[in-house]
Short mmCIF file of N, CA and C in Angstrom, two decimals:
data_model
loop_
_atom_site.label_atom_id
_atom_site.label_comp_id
_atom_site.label_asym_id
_atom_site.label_seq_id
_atom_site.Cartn_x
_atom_site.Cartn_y
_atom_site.Cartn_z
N UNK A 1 0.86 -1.20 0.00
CA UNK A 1 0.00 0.00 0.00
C UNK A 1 0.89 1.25 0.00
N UNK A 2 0.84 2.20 -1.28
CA UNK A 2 1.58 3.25 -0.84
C UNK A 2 1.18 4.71 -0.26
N UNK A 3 2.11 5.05 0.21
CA UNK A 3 2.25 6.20 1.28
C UNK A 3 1.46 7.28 0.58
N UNK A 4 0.37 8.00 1.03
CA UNK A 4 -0.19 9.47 0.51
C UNK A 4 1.05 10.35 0.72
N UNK A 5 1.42 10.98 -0.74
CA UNK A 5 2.55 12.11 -0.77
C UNK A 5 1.95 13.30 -0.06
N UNK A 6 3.00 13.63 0.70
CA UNK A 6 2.92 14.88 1.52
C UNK A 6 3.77 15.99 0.86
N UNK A 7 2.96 16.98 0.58
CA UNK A 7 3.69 18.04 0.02
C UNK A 7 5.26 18.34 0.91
N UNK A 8 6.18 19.26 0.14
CA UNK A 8 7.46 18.56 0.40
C UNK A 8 7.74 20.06 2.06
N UNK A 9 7.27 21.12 1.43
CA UNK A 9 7.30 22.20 2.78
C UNK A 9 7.11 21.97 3.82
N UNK A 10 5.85 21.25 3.64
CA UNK A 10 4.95 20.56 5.42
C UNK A 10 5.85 19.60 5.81
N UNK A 11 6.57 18.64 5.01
CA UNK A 11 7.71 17.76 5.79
C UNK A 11 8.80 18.33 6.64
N UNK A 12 9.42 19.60 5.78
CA UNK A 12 10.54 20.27 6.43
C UNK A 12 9.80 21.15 7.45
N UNK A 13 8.75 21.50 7.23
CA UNK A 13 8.28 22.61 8.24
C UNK A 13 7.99 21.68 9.87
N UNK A 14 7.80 20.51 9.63
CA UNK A 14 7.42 19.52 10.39
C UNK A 14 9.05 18.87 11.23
N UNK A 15 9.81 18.61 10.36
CA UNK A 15 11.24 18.56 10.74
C UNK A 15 11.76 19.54 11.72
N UNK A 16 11.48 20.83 10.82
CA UNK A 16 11.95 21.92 11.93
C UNK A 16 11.21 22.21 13.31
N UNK A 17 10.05 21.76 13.38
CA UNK A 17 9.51 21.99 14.70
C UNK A 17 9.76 20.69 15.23
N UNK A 18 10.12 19.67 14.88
CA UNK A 18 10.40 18.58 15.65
C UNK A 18 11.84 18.74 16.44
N UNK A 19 12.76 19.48 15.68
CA UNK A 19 14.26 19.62 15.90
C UNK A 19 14.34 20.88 17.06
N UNK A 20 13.28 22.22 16.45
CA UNK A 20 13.05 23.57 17.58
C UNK A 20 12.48 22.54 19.15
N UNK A 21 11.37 21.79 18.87
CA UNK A 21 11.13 21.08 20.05
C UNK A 21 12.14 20.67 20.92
N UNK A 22 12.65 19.95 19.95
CA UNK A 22 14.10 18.87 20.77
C UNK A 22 15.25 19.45 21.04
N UNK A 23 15.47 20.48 21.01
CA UNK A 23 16.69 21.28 21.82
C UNK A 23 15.90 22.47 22.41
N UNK A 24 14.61 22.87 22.70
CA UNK A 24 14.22 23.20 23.37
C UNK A 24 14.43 22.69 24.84
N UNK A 25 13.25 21.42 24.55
CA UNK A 25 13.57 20.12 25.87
C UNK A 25 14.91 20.13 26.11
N UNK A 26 15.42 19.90 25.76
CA UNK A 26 17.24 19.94 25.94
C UNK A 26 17.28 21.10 26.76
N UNK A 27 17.40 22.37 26.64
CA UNK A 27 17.14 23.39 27.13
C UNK A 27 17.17 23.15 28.51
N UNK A 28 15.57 23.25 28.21
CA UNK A 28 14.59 23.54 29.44
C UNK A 28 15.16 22.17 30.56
N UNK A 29 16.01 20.96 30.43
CA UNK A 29 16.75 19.80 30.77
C UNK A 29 17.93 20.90 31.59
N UNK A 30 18.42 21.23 30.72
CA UNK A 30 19.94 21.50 31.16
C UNK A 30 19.63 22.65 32.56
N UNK A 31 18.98 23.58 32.11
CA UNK A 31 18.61 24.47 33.25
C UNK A 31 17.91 24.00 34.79
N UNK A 32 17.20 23.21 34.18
CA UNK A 32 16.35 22.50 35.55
C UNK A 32 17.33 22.13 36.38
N UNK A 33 18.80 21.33 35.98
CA UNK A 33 19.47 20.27 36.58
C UNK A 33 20.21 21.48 37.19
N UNK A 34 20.88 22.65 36.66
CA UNK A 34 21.54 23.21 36.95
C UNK A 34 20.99 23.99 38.53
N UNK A 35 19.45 24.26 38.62
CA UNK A 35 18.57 25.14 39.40
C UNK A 35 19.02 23.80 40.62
N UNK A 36 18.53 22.80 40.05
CA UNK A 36 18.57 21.16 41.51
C UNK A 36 19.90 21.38 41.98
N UNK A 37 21.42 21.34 40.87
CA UNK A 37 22.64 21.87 41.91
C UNK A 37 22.76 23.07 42.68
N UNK A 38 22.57 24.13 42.48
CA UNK A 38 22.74 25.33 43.11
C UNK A 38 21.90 24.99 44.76
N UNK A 39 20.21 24.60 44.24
CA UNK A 39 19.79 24.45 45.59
C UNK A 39 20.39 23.34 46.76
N UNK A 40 20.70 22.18 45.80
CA UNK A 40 21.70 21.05 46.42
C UNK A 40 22.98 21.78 47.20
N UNK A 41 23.55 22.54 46.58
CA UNK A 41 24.51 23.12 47.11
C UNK A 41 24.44 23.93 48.47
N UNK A 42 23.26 25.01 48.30
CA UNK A 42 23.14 25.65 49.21
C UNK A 42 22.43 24.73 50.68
N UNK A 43 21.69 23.77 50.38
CA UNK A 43 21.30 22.84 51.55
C UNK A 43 22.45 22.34 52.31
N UNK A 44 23.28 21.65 51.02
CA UNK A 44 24.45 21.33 51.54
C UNK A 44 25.57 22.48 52.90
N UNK A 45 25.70 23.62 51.87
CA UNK A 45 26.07 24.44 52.54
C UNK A 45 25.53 25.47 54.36
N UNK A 46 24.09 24.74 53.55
CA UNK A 46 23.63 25.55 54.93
C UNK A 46 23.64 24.44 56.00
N UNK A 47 23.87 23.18 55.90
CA UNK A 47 23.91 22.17 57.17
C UNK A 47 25.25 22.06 57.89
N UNK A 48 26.61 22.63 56.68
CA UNK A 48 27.80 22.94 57.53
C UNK A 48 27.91 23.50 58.33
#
């Protein structure tokens, strides 16, 4: 059975929001972890 052709823009336009998504998440990843050390840190710091 073959595939209904998808015009060729909506593929790339579809690519690019899949790729803007995924280093978004990445992003919004990297910062979170960074916010969990700082507060890790300061708990840490404040029980010395």
């Amino acid at each position: 059975m073959p595939l209904p052709t998808i015009p060729a823009p909506i593929t790339t336009h579809f690519a690019f929001a899949g790729n803007l998504l995924i280093s978004l998440v990445l992003v919004l990843v990297v910062v979170v972890i960074k916010i969990y050390e700082s507060m890790f840190q300061i708990l840490l710091r404040d029980r010395a």
